[in-house]
Every structure is written in C-alpha cells, then in structure tokens.
mmCIF file of C-alpha atoms in Angstrom:
data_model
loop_
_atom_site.group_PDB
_atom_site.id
_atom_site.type_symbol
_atom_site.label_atom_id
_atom_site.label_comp_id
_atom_site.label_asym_id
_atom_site.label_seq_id
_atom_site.Cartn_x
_atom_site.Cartn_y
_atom_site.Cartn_z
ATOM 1 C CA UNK A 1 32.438 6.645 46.564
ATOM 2 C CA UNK A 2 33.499 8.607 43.991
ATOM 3 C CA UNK A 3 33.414 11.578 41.773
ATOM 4 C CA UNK A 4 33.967 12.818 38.143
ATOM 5 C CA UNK A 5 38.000 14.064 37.770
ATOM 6 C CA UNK A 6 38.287 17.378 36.267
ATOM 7 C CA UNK A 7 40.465 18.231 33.442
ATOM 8 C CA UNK A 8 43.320 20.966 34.361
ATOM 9 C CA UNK A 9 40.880 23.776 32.432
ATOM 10 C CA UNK A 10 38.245 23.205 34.684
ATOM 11 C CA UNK A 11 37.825 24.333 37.974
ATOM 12 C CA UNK A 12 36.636 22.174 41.453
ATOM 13 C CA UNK A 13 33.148 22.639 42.285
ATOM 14 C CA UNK A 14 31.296 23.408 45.656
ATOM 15 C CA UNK A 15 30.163 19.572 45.750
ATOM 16 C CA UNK A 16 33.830 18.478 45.962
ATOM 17 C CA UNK A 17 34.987 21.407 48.474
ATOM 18 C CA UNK A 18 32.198 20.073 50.736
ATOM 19 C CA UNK A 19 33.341 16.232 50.147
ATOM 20 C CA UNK A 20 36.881 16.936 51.334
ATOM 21 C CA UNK A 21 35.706 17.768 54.936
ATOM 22 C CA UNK A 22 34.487 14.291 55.147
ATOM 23 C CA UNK A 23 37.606 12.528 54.351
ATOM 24 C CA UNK A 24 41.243 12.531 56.079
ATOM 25 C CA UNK A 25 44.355 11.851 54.237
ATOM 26 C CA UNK A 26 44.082 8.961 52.150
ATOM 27 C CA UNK A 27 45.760 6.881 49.338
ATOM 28 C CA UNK A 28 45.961 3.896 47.375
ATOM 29 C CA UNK A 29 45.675 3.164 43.108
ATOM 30 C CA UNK A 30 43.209 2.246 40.409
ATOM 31 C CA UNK A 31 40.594 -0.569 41.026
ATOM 32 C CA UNK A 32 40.619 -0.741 36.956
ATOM 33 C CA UNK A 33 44.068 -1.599 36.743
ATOM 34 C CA UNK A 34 43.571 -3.825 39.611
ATOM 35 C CA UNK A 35 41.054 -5.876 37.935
ATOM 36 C CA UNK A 36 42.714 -5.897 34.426
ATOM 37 C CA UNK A 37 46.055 -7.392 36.182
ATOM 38 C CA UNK A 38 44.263 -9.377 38.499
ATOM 39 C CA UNK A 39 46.983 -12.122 40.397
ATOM 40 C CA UNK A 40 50.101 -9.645 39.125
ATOM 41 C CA UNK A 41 52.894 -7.999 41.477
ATOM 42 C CA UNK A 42 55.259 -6.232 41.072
ATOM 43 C CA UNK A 43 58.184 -6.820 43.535
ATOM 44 C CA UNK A 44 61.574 -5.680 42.044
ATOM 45 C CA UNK A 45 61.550 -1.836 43.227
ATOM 46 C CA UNK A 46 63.012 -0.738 40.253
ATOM 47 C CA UNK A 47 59.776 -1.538 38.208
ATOM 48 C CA UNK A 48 57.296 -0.810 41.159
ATOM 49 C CA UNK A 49 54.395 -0.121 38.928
ATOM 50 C CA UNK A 50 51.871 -2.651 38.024
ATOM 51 C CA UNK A 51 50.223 -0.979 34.707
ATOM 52 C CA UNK A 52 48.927 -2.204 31.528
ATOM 53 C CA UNK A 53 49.961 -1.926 27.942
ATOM 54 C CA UNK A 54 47.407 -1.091 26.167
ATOM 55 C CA UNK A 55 48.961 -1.812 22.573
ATOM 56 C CA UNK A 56 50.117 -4.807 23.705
ATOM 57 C CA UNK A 57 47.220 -6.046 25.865
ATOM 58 C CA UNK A 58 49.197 -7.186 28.483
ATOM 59 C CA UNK A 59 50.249 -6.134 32.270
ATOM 60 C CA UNK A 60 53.690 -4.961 33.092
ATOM 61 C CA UNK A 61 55.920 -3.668 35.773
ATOM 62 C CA UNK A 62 56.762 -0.145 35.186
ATOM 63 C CA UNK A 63 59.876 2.231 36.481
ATOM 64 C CA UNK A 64 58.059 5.505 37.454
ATOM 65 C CA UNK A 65 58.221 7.525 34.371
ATOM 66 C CA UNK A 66 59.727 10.509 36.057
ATOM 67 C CA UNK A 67 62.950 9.203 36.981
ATOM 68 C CA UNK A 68 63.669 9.533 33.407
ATOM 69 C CA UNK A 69 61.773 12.631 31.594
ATOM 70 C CA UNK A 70 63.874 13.262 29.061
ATOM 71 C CA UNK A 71 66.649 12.994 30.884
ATOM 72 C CA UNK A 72 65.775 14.677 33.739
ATOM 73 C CA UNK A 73 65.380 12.558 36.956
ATOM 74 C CA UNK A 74 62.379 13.887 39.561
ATOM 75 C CA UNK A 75 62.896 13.412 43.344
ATOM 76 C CA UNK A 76 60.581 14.991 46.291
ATOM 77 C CA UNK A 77 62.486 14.991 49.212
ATOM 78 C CA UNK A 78 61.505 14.397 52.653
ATOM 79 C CA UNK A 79 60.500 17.098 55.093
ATOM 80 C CA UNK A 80 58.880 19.088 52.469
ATOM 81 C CA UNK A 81 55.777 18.965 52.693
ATOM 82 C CA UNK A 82 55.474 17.182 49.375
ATOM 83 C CA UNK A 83 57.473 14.294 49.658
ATOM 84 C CA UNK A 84 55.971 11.840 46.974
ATOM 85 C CA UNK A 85 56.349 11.326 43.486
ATOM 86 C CA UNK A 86 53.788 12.416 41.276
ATOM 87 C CA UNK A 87 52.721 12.244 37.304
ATOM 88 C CA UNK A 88 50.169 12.942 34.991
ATOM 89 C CA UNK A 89 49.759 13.576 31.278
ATOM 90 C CA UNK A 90 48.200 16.959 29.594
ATOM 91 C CA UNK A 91 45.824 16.428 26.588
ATOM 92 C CA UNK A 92 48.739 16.291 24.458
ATOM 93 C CA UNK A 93 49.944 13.049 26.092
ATOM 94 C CA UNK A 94 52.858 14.850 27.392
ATOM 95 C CA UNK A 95 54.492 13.929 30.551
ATOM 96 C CA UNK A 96 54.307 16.264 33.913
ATOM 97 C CA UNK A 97 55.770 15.153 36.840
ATOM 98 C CA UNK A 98 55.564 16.702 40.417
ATOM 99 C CA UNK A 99 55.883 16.404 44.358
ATOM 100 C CA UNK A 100 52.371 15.816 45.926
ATOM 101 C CA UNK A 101 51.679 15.414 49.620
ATOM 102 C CA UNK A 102 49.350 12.797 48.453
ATOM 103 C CA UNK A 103 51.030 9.004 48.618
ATOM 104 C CA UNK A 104 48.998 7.824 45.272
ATOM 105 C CA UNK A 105 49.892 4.921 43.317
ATOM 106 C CA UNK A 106 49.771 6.557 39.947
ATOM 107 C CA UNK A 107 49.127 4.748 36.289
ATOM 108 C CA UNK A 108 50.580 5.559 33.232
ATOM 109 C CA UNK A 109 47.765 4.152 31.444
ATOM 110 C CA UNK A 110 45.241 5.567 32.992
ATOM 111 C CA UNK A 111 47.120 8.641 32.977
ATOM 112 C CA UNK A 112 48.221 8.536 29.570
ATOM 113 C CA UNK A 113 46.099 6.015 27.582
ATOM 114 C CA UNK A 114 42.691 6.865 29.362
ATOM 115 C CA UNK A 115 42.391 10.162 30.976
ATOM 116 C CA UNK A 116 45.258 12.418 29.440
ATOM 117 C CA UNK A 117 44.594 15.742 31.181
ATOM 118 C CA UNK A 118 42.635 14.887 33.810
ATOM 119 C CA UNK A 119 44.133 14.971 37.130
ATOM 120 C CA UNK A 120 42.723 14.632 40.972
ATOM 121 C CA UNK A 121 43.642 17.307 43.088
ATOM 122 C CA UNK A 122 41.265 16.439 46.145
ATOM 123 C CA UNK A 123 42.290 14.314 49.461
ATOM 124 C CA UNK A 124 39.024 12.862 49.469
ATOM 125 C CA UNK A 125 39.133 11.733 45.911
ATOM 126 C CA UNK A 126 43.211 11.735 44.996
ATOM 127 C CA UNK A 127 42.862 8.452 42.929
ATOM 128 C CA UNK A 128 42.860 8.751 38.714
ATOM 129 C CA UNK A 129 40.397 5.798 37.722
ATOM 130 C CA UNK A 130 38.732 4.346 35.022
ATOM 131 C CA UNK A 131 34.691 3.336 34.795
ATOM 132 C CA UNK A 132 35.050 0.417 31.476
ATOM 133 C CA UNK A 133 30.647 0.165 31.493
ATOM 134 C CA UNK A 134 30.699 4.153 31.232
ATOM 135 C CA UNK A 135 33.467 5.004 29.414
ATOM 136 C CA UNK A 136 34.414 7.882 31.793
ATOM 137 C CA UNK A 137 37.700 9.228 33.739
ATOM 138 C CA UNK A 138 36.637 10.034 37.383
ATOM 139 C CA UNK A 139 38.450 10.591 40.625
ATOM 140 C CA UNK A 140 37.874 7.836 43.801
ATOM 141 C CA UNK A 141 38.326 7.697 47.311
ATOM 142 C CA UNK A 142 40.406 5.333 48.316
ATOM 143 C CA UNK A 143 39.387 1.455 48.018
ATOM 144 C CA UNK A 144 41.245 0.873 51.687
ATOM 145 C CA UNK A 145 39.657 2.883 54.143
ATOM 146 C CA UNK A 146 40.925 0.460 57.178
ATOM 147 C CA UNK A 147 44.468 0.329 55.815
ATOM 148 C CA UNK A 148 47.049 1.783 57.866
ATOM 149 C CA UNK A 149 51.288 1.967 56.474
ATOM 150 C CA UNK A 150 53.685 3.217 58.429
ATOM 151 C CA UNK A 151 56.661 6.097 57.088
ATOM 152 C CA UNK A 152 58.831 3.156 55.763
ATOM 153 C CA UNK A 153 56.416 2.374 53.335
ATOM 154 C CA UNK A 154 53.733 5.167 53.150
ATOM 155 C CA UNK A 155 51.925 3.801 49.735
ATOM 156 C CA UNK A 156 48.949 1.956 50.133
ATOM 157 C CA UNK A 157 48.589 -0.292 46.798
ATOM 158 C CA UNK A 158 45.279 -2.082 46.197
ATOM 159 C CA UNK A 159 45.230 -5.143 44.210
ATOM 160 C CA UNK A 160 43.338 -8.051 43.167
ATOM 161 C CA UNK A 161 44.062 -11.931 43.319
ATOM 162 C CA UNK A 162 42.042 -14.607 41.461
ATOM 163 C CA UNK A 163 39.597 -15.638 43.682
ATOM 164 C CA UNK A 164 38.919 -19.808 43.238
ATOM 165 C CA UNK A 165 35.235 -20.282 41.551
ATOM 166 C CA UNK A 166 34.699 -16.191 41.339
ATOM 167 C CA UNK A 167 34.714 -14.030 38.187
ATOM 168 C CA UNK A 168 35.314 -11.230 40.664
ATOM 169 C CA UNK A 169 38.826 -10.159 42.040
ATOM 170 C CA UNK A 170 39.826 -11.033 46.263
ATOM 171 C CA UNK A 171 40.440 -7.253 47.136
ATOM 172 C CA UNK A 172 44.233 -7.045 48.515
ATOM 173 C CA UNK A 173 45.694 -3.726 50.463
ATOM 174 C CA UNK A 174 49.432 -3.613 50.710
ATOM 175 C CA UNK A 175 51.930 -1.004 52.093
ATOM 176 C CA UNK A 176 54.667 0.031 49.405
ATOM 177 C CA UNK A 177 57.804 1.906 50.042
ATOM 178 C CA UNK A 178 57.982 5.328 48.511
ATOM 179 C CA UNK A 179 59.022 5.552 44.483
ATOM 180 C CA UNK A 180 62.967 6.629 44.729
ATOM 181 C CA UNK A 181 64.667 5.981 41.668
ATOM 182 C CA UNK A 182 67.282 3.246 42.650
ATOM 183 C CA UNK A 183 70.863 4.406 42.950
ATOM 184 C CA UNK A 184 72.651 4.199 39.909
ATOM 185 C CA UNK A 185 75.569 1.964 42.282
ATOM 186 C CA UNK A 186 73.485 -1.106 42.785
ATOM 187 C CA UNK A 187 73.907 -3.352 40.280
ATOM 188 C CA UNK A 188 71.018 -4.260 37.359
ATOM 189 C CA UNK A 189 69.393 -0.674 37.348
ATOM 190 C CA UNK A 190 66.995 -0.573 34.624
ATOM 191 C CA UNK A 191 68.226 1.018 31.464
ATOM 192 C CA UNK A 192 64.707 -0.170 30.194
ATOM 193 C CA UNK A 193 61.248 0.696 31.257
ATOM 194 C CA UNK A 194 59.556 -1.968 31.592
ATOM 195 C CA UNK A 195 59.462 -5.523 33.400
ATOM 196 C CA UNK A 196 57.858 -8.639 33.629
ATOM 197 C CA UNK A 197 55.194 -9.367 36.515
ATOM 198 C CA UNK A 198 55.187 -11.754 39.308
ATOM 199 C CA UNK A 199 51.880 -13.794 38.501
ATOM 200 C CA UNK A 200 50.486 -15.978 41.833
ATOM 201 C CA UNK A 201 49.158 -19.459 40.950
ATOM 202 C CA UNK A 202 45.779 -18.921 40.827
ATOM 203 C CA UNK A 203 45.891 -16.147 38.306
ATOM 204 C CA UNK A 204 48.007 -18.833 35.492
ATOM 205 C CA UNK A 205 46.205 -21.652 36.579
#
C-alpha cells in the first residue's frame, strides 16, 4: 500500500491522518532502488547505503551524506526520542539532514535525483519511493510487515537477489545497525563518498 508523498509546501490530508491509525511503527527502504541494484550489498559500515548513480548508471555503496554536510557532521543520540539519522533534499537539491524517530533507510537518489522536496512525514507511509511506469514520487508502507530487529540493529533494509529463471527480484528483509559515522580512530575511514558493492553470484552470473 501506498500513497502520494507531499512536497514540504503542501500540507497532509484527512486520507493520510486516517491511514496512520492503521499502521504501528514501521521501517525499511525503497523497493525501486531495490530492484535497480538487484544482488548488491553493502557490508562495510562506513558505506552502508546501497544507492544508485544516476550519471553513472551504476549502484554504489554510499557514506550517509550527513556525516559530512559541509563540514558539519549530524548525530541523533540515543534516548531522545529521535535517535536516527535522517536526510532529504529541498527543490533546490540542497541537502537537509535531521533526527527522526522513524528507522528509514533513506536514498540519496531518490531523495536527490528523483523526488527533491518531497519528504514522508507519516508512520504508516515513512518510505521515499519511486513508481518508474508512472513517473511519480510517492510515500510506502513498509515492504516487511513480518520483520522484526532488535535495538542493536533497529533498520530494517529490504533488498532484492536475482532470482534463477525470474525477471523479478527474491524479496530479502535484513536488520541493519543504526547509521553512526565511524570514529575517526579506526583505521580506513572514508575520506571519499562512495564504495564499491558486494555483488552475490547470481546477480554477475
């Protein structure tokens, strides 16, 4: 299920208010992004994002964007209230990063490349996604309704895998640990943004 984002100039309509009550608190990432990396991880916590380039036209591992704005390095501690890691991009493509008590996998290409100033406020619909046949930003429940994580790793990630004789995607939920910028101590800290991904057999075969 899901329902049309809004831009931050609009405001949420009845509809959604009356959607939230069906819904508890839920989370997980794009189904777009899933199927356009299909078979890609990305298991080196310092580039925890699996995205997409779109001038490229290839899948990556991103560092979250926010722990280097400018400069300026975003954190959302524990015991807040809002204790994850949050982006999006206004219409001007420019970067706004904030604490949400929402544990979303977030895209910079959707949030960037696809749906700049949009953003998904609701805990029935929290995930940014991407309809290709439509051509439309909209805002999704989560694709892993049965998928439980505990507080060590609170981020439900869905994925896809090449599945053998298919054109469609095997669905895969996963439990992530929470985006914390890796301490500047531990050796190979990215000075970059970007990394390769982990591809599984069946997606290079």
């Amino acid at each position: 299920m899901a329902v049309l984002c809004r831009t931050t100039s609009q405001v949420a309509t009845t509809l959604l208010a009356l959607l939230l009550s069906w819904s508890s608190s839920v989370n997980a990432s794009s189904m777009h992004v899933a199927a356009l990396c299909r078979g890609g991880t990305c298991p080196d916590p310092k580039f925890p994002i699996l995205d997409f380039d779109q001038e490229k036209g290839e899948c990556l591992c991103r560092a979250n964007p926010c722990w280097d704005n400018n400069g300026v390095t975003h954190a959302c501690p524990d015991g807040t209230g809002y204790p994850f890691l949050h982006f999006t991009f206004s219409q001007e493509k420019e970067l706004k990063c904030s604490c949400s008590k929402f544990p979303v996998y977030d895209s910079v290409h959707l949030a960037r490349d696809l749906c700049p100033g949009h953003s998904c406020e609701s805990e029935a619909f929290p995930i940014l996604d991407f309809d290709s046949k439509e051509n439309k930003c909209f805002c999704r429940s989560t694709p892993c309704p049965q998928k439980q994580c505990s507080d060590s790793e609170p981020i439900v990630h869905y994925r896809e895998d090449s599945a053998p004789g298919s054109d469609a995607g095997s669905p895969v939920c996963e439990c992530e640990r929470k985006q914390e910028k890796p301490s500047q101590a531990l050796r190979g800290v990215p000075q970059k943004e970007t990394s390769s991904c982990t591809w599984n057999r069946q997606a290079i075969e």
